[in-house]
Amino acid sequence: MSTIRRFRAMDMLRFNNVNLDRYTETYDLGFYLKYMASWPALFTVAEAPSGSLMGYNMGKVEGKGELWHGHVTALTVAPDCRRLGLARGLMRGLEDASEKIHDCYF
């Protein structure tokens, strides 16, 4: 059974199995750190019982005035962990955090 938790800085040293995939867009380390610092509740990982990372979801809130909404920047699951419903769980967490923590639409 996997665990969904907030992304931590040390996870950047452990997510090659997720990022080294032709369908996954990768970013520089500063980009990941910016998201982690700015929107920590919207940056989550799925972790296996063994401690390996199975996937992650990066999100942010954006908008003007009262029209703020949650935005998905990246959602990816390691190739060997696909078809398990992990992306669904990661997205559910992003939706909930957007609405409950940041009080914005999704």
PDB file of N, CA, C and O in Angstrom, residues 48-89:
ATOM      1  N   ALA A  48       6.145   4.198  -1.783  1.00  0.00           N
ATOM      2  CA  ALA A  48       5.934   2.767  -1.560  1.00  0.00           C
ATOM      3  C   ALA A  48       6.340   2.404  -0.137  1.00  0.00           C
ATOM      4  O   ALA A  48       7.102   3.128   0.500  1.00  0.00           O
ATOM      5  N   PRO A  49       5.863   1.269   0.368  1.00  0.00           N
ATOM      6  CA  PRO A  49       6.286   0.817   1.711  1.00  0.00           C
ATOM      7  C   PRO A  49       7.807   0.664   1.826  1.00  0.00           C
ATOM      8  O   PRO A  49       8.372   0.846   2.901  1.00  0.00           O
ATOM      9  N   SER A  50       8.461   0.385   0.717  1.00  0.00           N
ATOM     10  CA  SER A  50       9.923   0.252   0.726  1.00  0.00           C
ATOM     11  C   SER A  50      10.637   1.595   0.833  1.00  0.00           C
ATOM     12  O   SER A  50      11.843   1.647   1.045  1.00  0.00           O
ATOM     13  N   GLY A  51       9.898   2.690   0.651  1.00  0.00           N
ATOM     14  CA  GLY A  51      10.485   4.023   0.697  1.00  0.00           C
ATOM     15  C   GLY A  51      10.771   4.617  -0.662  1.00  0.00           C
ATOM     16  O   GLY A  51      11.126   5.793  -0.772  1.00  0.00           O
ATOM     17  N   SER A  52      10.638   3.831  -1.730  1.00  0.00           N
ATOM     18  CA  SER A  52      10.874   4.376  -3.067  1.00  0.00           C
ATOM     19  C   SER A  52       9.682   5.239  -3.483  1.00  0.00           C
ATOM     20  O   SER A  52       8.551   5.005  -3.071  1.00  0.00           O
ATOM     21  N   LEU A  53       9.973   6.242  -4.302  1.00  0.00           N
ATOM     22  CA  LEU A  53       8.914   7.126  -4.775  1.00  0.00           C
ATOM     23  C   LEU A  53       8.229   6.503  -5.980  1.00  0.00           C
ATOM     24  O   LEU A  53       8.878   5.964  -6.874  1.00  0.00           O
ATOM     25  N   MET A  54       6.919   6.586  -5.985  1.00  0.00           N
ATOM     26  CA  MET A  54       6.117   5.991  -7.049  1.00  0.00           C
ATOM     27  C   MET A  54       5.563   7.046  -8.006  1.00  0.00           C
ATOM     28  O   MET A  54       5.205   6.736  -9.131  1.00  0.00           O
ATOM     29  N   GLY A  55       5.469   8.291  -7.554  1.00  0.00           N
ATOM     30  CA  GLY A  55       4.949   9.365  -8.378  1.00  0.00           C
ATOM     31  C   GLY A  55       4.875  10.647  -7.579  1.00  0.00           C
ATOM     32  O   GLY A  55       5.088  10.662  -6.371  1.00  0.00           O
ATOM     33  N   TYR A  56       4.571  11.748  -8.281  1.00  0.00           N
ATOM     34  CA  TYR A  56       4.394  13.021  -7.586  1.00  0.00           C
ATOM     35  C   TYR A  56       3.449  13.924  -8.360  1.00  0.00           C
ATOM     36  O   TYR A  56       3.167  13.706  -9.531  1.00  0.00           O
ATOM     37  N   ASN A  57       2.959  14.933  -7.658  1.00  0.00           N
ATOM     38  CA  ASN A  57       2.050  15.910  -8.217  1.00  0.00           C
ATOM     39  C   ASN A  57       2.495  17.283  -7.746  1.00  0.00           C
ATOM     40  O   ASN A  57       2.665  17.495  -6.551  1.00  0.00           O
ATOM     41  N   MET A  58       2.715  18.195  -8.677  1.00  0.00           N
ATOM     42  CA  MET A  58       3.066  19.580  -8.350  1.00  0.00           C
ATOM     43  C   MET A  58       1.913  20.468  -8.756  1.00  0.00           C
ATOM     44  O   MET A  58       1.432  20.392  -9.887  1.00  0.00           O
ATOM     45  N   GLY A  59       1.487  21.314  -7.848  1.00  0.00           N
ATOM     46  CA  GLY A  59       0.414  22.239  -8.171  1.00  0.00           C
ATOM     47  C   GLY A  59       0.669  23.599  -7.574  1.00  0.00           C
ATOM     48  O   GLY A  59       1.594  23.801  -6.777  1.00  0.00           O
ATOM     49  N   LYS A  60      -0.154  24.549  -7.983  1.00  0.00           N
ATOM     50  CA  LYS A  60      -0.073  25.900  -7.445  1.00  0.00           C
ATOM     51  C   LYS A  60      -1.455  26.527  -7.526  1.00  0.00           C
ATOM     52  O   LYS A  60      -2.379  25.951  -8.116  1.00  0.00           O
ATOM     53  N   VAL A  61      -1.610  27.686  -6.917  1.00  0.00           N
ATOM     54  CA  VAL A  61      -2.843  28.451  -7.062  1.00  0.00           C
ATOM     55  C   VAL A  61      -2.504  29.708  -7.844  1.00  0.00           C
ATOM     56  O   VAL A  61      -1.424  30.273  -7.699  1.00  0.00           O
ATOM     57  N   GLU A  62      -3.423  30.107  -8.692  1.00  0.00           N
ATOM     58  CA  GLU A  62      -3.213  31.305  -9.496  1.00  0.00           C
ATOM     59  C   GLU A  62      -4.550  31.962  -9.772  1.00  0.00           C
ATOM     60  O   GLU A  62      -5.600  31.323  -9.688  1.00  0.00           O
ATOM     61  N   GLY A  63      -4.512  33.234 -10.089  1.00  0.00           N
ATOM     62  CA  GLY A  63      -5.726  33.962 -10.397  1.00  0.00           C
ATOM     63  C   GLY A  63      -5.600  35.426 -10.047  1.00  0.00           C
ATOM     64  O   GLY A  63      -4.532  35.929  -9.707  1.00  0.00           O
ATOM     65  N   LYS A  64      -6.750  36.115 -10.126  1.00  0.00           N
ATOM     66  CA  LYS A  64      -6.810  37.546  -9.815  1.00  0.00           C
ATOM     67  C   LYS A  64      -8.087  37.821  -9.044  1.00  0.00           C
ATOM     68  O   LYS A  64      -9.120  37.194  -9.291  1.00  0.00           O
ATOM     69  N   GLY A  65      -8.000  38.775  -8.142  1.00  0.00           N
ATOM     70  CA  GLY A  65      -9.182  39.164  -7.376  1.00  0.00           C
ATOM     71  C   GLY A  65      -9.738  37.986  -6.596  1.00  0.00           C
ATOM     72  O   GLY A  65      -9.044  37.364  -5.808  1.00  0.00           O
ATOM     73  N   GLU A  66     -10.998  37.670  -6.842  1.00  0.00           N
ATOM     74  CA  GLU A  66     -11.646  36.542  -6.170  1.00  0.00           C
ATOM     75  C   GLU A  66     -11.661  35.285  -7.025  1.00  0.00           C
ATOM     76  O   GLU A  66     -12.221  34.274  -6.622  1.00  0.00           O
ATOM     77  N   LEU A  67     -11.089  35.344  -8.204  1.00  0.00           N
ATOM     78  CA  LEU A  67     -11.127  34.220  -9.134  1.00  0.00           C
ATOM     79  C   LEU A  67      -9.817  33.427  -9.098  1.00  0.00           C
ATOM     80  O   LEU A  67      -9.065  33.392 -10.069  1.00  0.00           O
ATOM     81  N   TRP A  68      -9.555  32.782  -7.980  1.00  0.00           N
ATOM     82  CA  TRP A  68      -8.370  31.955  -7.821  1.00  0.00           C
ATOM     83  C   TRP A  68      -8.737  30.499  -8.072  1.00  0.00           C
ATOM     84  O   TRP A  68      -9.841  30.067  -7.772  1.00  0.00           O
ATOM     85  N   HIS A  69      -7.792  29.757  -8.624  1.00  0.00           N
ATOM     86  CA  HIS A  69      -8.044  28.343  -8.895  1.00  0.00           C
ATOM     87  C   HIS A  69      -6.756  27.534  -8.720  1.00  0.00           C
ATOM     88  O   HIS A  69      -5.667  28.074  -8.788  1.00  0.00           O
ATOM     89  N   GLY A  70      -6.933  26.244  -8.481  1.00  0.00           N
ATOM     90  CA  GLY A  70      -5.811  25.335  -8.403  1.00  0.00           C
ATOM     91  C   GLY A  70      -5.344  24.972  -9.802  1.00  0.00           C
ATOM     92  O   GLY A  70      -6.141  24.864 -10.731  1.00  0.00           O
ATOM     93  N   HIS A  71      -4.062  24.806  -9.970  1.00  0.00           N
ATOM     94  CA  HIS A  71      -3.464  24.512 -11.280  1.00  0.00           C
ATOM     95  C   HIS A  71      -2.518  23.324 -11.137  1.00  0.00           C
ATOM     96  O   HIS A  71      -1.688  23.298 -10.228  1.00  0.00           O
ATOM     97  N   VAL A  72      -2.622  22.356 -12.021  1.00  0.00           N
ATOM     98  CA  VAL A  72      -1.717  21.201 -12.037  1.00  0.00           C
ATOM     99  C   VAL A  72      -0.513  21.558 -12.905  1.00  0.00           C
ATOM    100  O   VAL A  72      -0.658  21.820 -14.089  1.00  0.00           O
ATOM    101  N   THR A  73       0.661  21.565 -12.311  1.00  0.00           N
ATOM    102  CA  THR A  73       1.884  21.838 -13.060  1.00  0.00           C
ATOM    103  C   THR A  73       2.482  20.543 -13.591  1.00  0.00           C
ATOM    104  O   THR A  73       2.895  20.470 -14.741  1.00  0.00           O
ATOM    105  N   ALA A  74       2.515  19.523 -12.766  1.00  0.00           N
ATOM    106  CA  ALA A  74       3.070  18.227 -13.187  1.00  0.00           C
ATOM    107  C   ALA A  74       2.408  17.117 -12.385  1.00  0.00           C
ATOM    108  O   ALA A  74       2.196  17.249 -11.184  1.00  0.00           O
ATOM    109  N   LEU A  75       2.085  16.065 -13.074  1.00  0.00           N
ATOM    110  CA  LEU A  75       1.556  14.852 -12.451  1.00  0.00           C
ATOM    111  C   LEU A  75       2.213  13.687 -13.170  1.00  0.00           C
ATOM    112  O   LEU A  75       2.078  13.553 -14.388  1.00  0.00           O
ATOM    113  N   THR A  76       2.949  12.875 -12.447  1.00  0.00           N
ATOM    114  CA  THR A  76       3.622  11.746 -13.078  1.00  0.00           C
ATOM    115  C   THR A  76       3.728  10.575 -12.113  1.00  0.00           C
ATOM    116  O   THR A  76       3.822  10.761 -10.903  1.00  0.00           O
ATOM    117  N   VAL A  77       3.691   9.393 -12.689  1.00  0.00           N
ATOM    118  CA  VAL A  77       3.816   8.148 -11.933  1.00  0.00           C
ATOM    119  C   VAL A  77       4.883   7.307 -12.626  1.00  0.00           C
ATOM    120  O   VAL A  77       4.938   7.250 -13.857  1.00  0.00           O
ATOM    121  N   ALA A  78       5.733   6.664 -11.843  1.00  0.00           N
ATOM    122  CA  ALA A  78       6.788   5.814 -12.399  1.00  0.00           C
ATOM    123  C   ALA A  78       6.164   4.738 -13.294  1.00  0.00           C
ATOM    124  O   ALA A  78       5.091   4.217 -12.982  1.00  0.00           O
ATOM    125  N   PRO A  79       6.811   4.414 -14.406  1.00  0.00           N
ATOM    126  CA  PRO A  79       6.246   3.439 -15.340  1.00  0.00           C
ATOM    127  C   PRO A  79       5.829   2.119 -14.699  1.00  0.00           C
ATOM    128  O   PRO A  79       4.785   1.565 -15.030  1.00  0.00           O
ATOM    129  N   ASP A  80       6.610   1.617 -13.756  1.00  0.00           N
ATOM    130  CA  ASP A  80       6.273   0.331 -13.143  1.00  0.00           C
ATOM    131  C   ASP A  80       5.194   0.445 -12.063  1.00  0.00           C
ATOM    132  O   ASP A  80       4.791  -0.575 -11.486  1.00  0.00           O
ATOM    133  N   CYS A  81       4.706   1.655 -11.810  1.00  0.00           N
ATOM    134  CA  CYS A  81       3.660   1.862 -10.799  1.00  0.00           C
ATOM    135  C   CYS A  81       2.353   2.373 -11.410  1.00  0.00           C
ATOM    136  O   CYS A  81       1.431   2.749 -10.680  1.00  0.00           O
ATOM    137  N   ARG A  82       2.282   2.399 -12.706  1.00  0.00           N
ATOM    138  CA  ARG A  82       1.076   2.906 -13.365  1.00  0.00           C
ATOM    139  C   ARG A  82      -0.050   1.871 -13.303  1.00  0.00           C
ATOM    140  O   ARG A  82       0.165   0.701 -13.054  1.00  0.00           O
ATOM    141  N   ARG A  83      -1.252   2.343 -13.508  1.00  0.00           N
ATOM    142  CA  ARG A  83      -2.476   1.527 -13.515  1.00  0.00           C
ATOM    143  C   ARG A  83      -2.841   1.022 -12.113  1.00  0.00           C
ATOM    144  O   ARG A  83      -3.506   0.009 -11.968  1.00  0.00           O
ATOM    145  N   LEU A  84      -2.391   1.763 -11.080  1.00  0.00           N
ATOM    146  CA  LEU A  84      -2.717   1.399  -9.703  1.00  0.00           C
ATOM    147  C   LEU A  84      -3.633   2.422  -9.036  1.00  0.00           C
ATOM    148  O   LEU A  84      -3.979   2.269  -7.877  1.00  0.00           O
ATOM    149  N   GLY A  85      -3.979   3.483  -9.749  1.00  0.00           N
ATOM    150  CA  GLY A  85      -4.825   4.531  -9.189  1.00  0.00           C
ATOM    151  C   GLY A  85      -4.057   5.602  -8.423  1.00  0.00           C
ATOM    152  O   GLY A  85      -4.669   6.424  -7.743  1.00  0.00           O
ATOM    153  N   LEU A  86      -2.733   5.608  -8.535  1.00  0.00           N
ATOM    154  CA  LEU A  86      -1.937   6.595  -7.808  1.00  0.00           C
ATOM    155  C   LEU A  86      -2.212   8.014  -8.289  1.00  0.00           C
ATOM    156  O   LEU A  86      -2.321   8.933  -7.466  1.00  0.00           O
ATOM    157  N   ALA A  87      -2.307   8.215  -9.580  1.00  0.00           N
ATOM    158  CA  ALA A  87      -2.571   9.557 -10.112  1.00  0.00           C
ATOM    159  C   ALA A  87      -3.923  10.066  -9.613  1.00  0.00           C
ATOM    160  O   ALA A  87      -4.058  11.249  -9.287  1.00  0.00           O
ATOM    161  N   ARG A  88      -4.896   9.202  -9.531  1.00  0.00           N
ATOM    162  CA  ARG A  88      -6.210   9.586  -9.022  1.00  0.00           C
ATOM    163  C   ARG A  88      -6.102  10.078  -7.578  1.00  0.00           C
ATOM    164  O   ARG A  88      -6.663  11.102  -7.202  1.00  0.00           O
ATOM    165  N   GLY A  89      -5.343   9.354  -6.761  1.00  0.00           N
ATOM    166  CA  GLY A  89      -5.148   9.755  -5.371  1.00  0.00           C
ATOM    167  C   GLY A  89      -4.382  11.063  -5.241  1.00  0.00           C
ATOM    168  O   GLY A  89      -4.730  11.909  -4.414  1.00  0.00           O
TER     169      GLY A  89
END
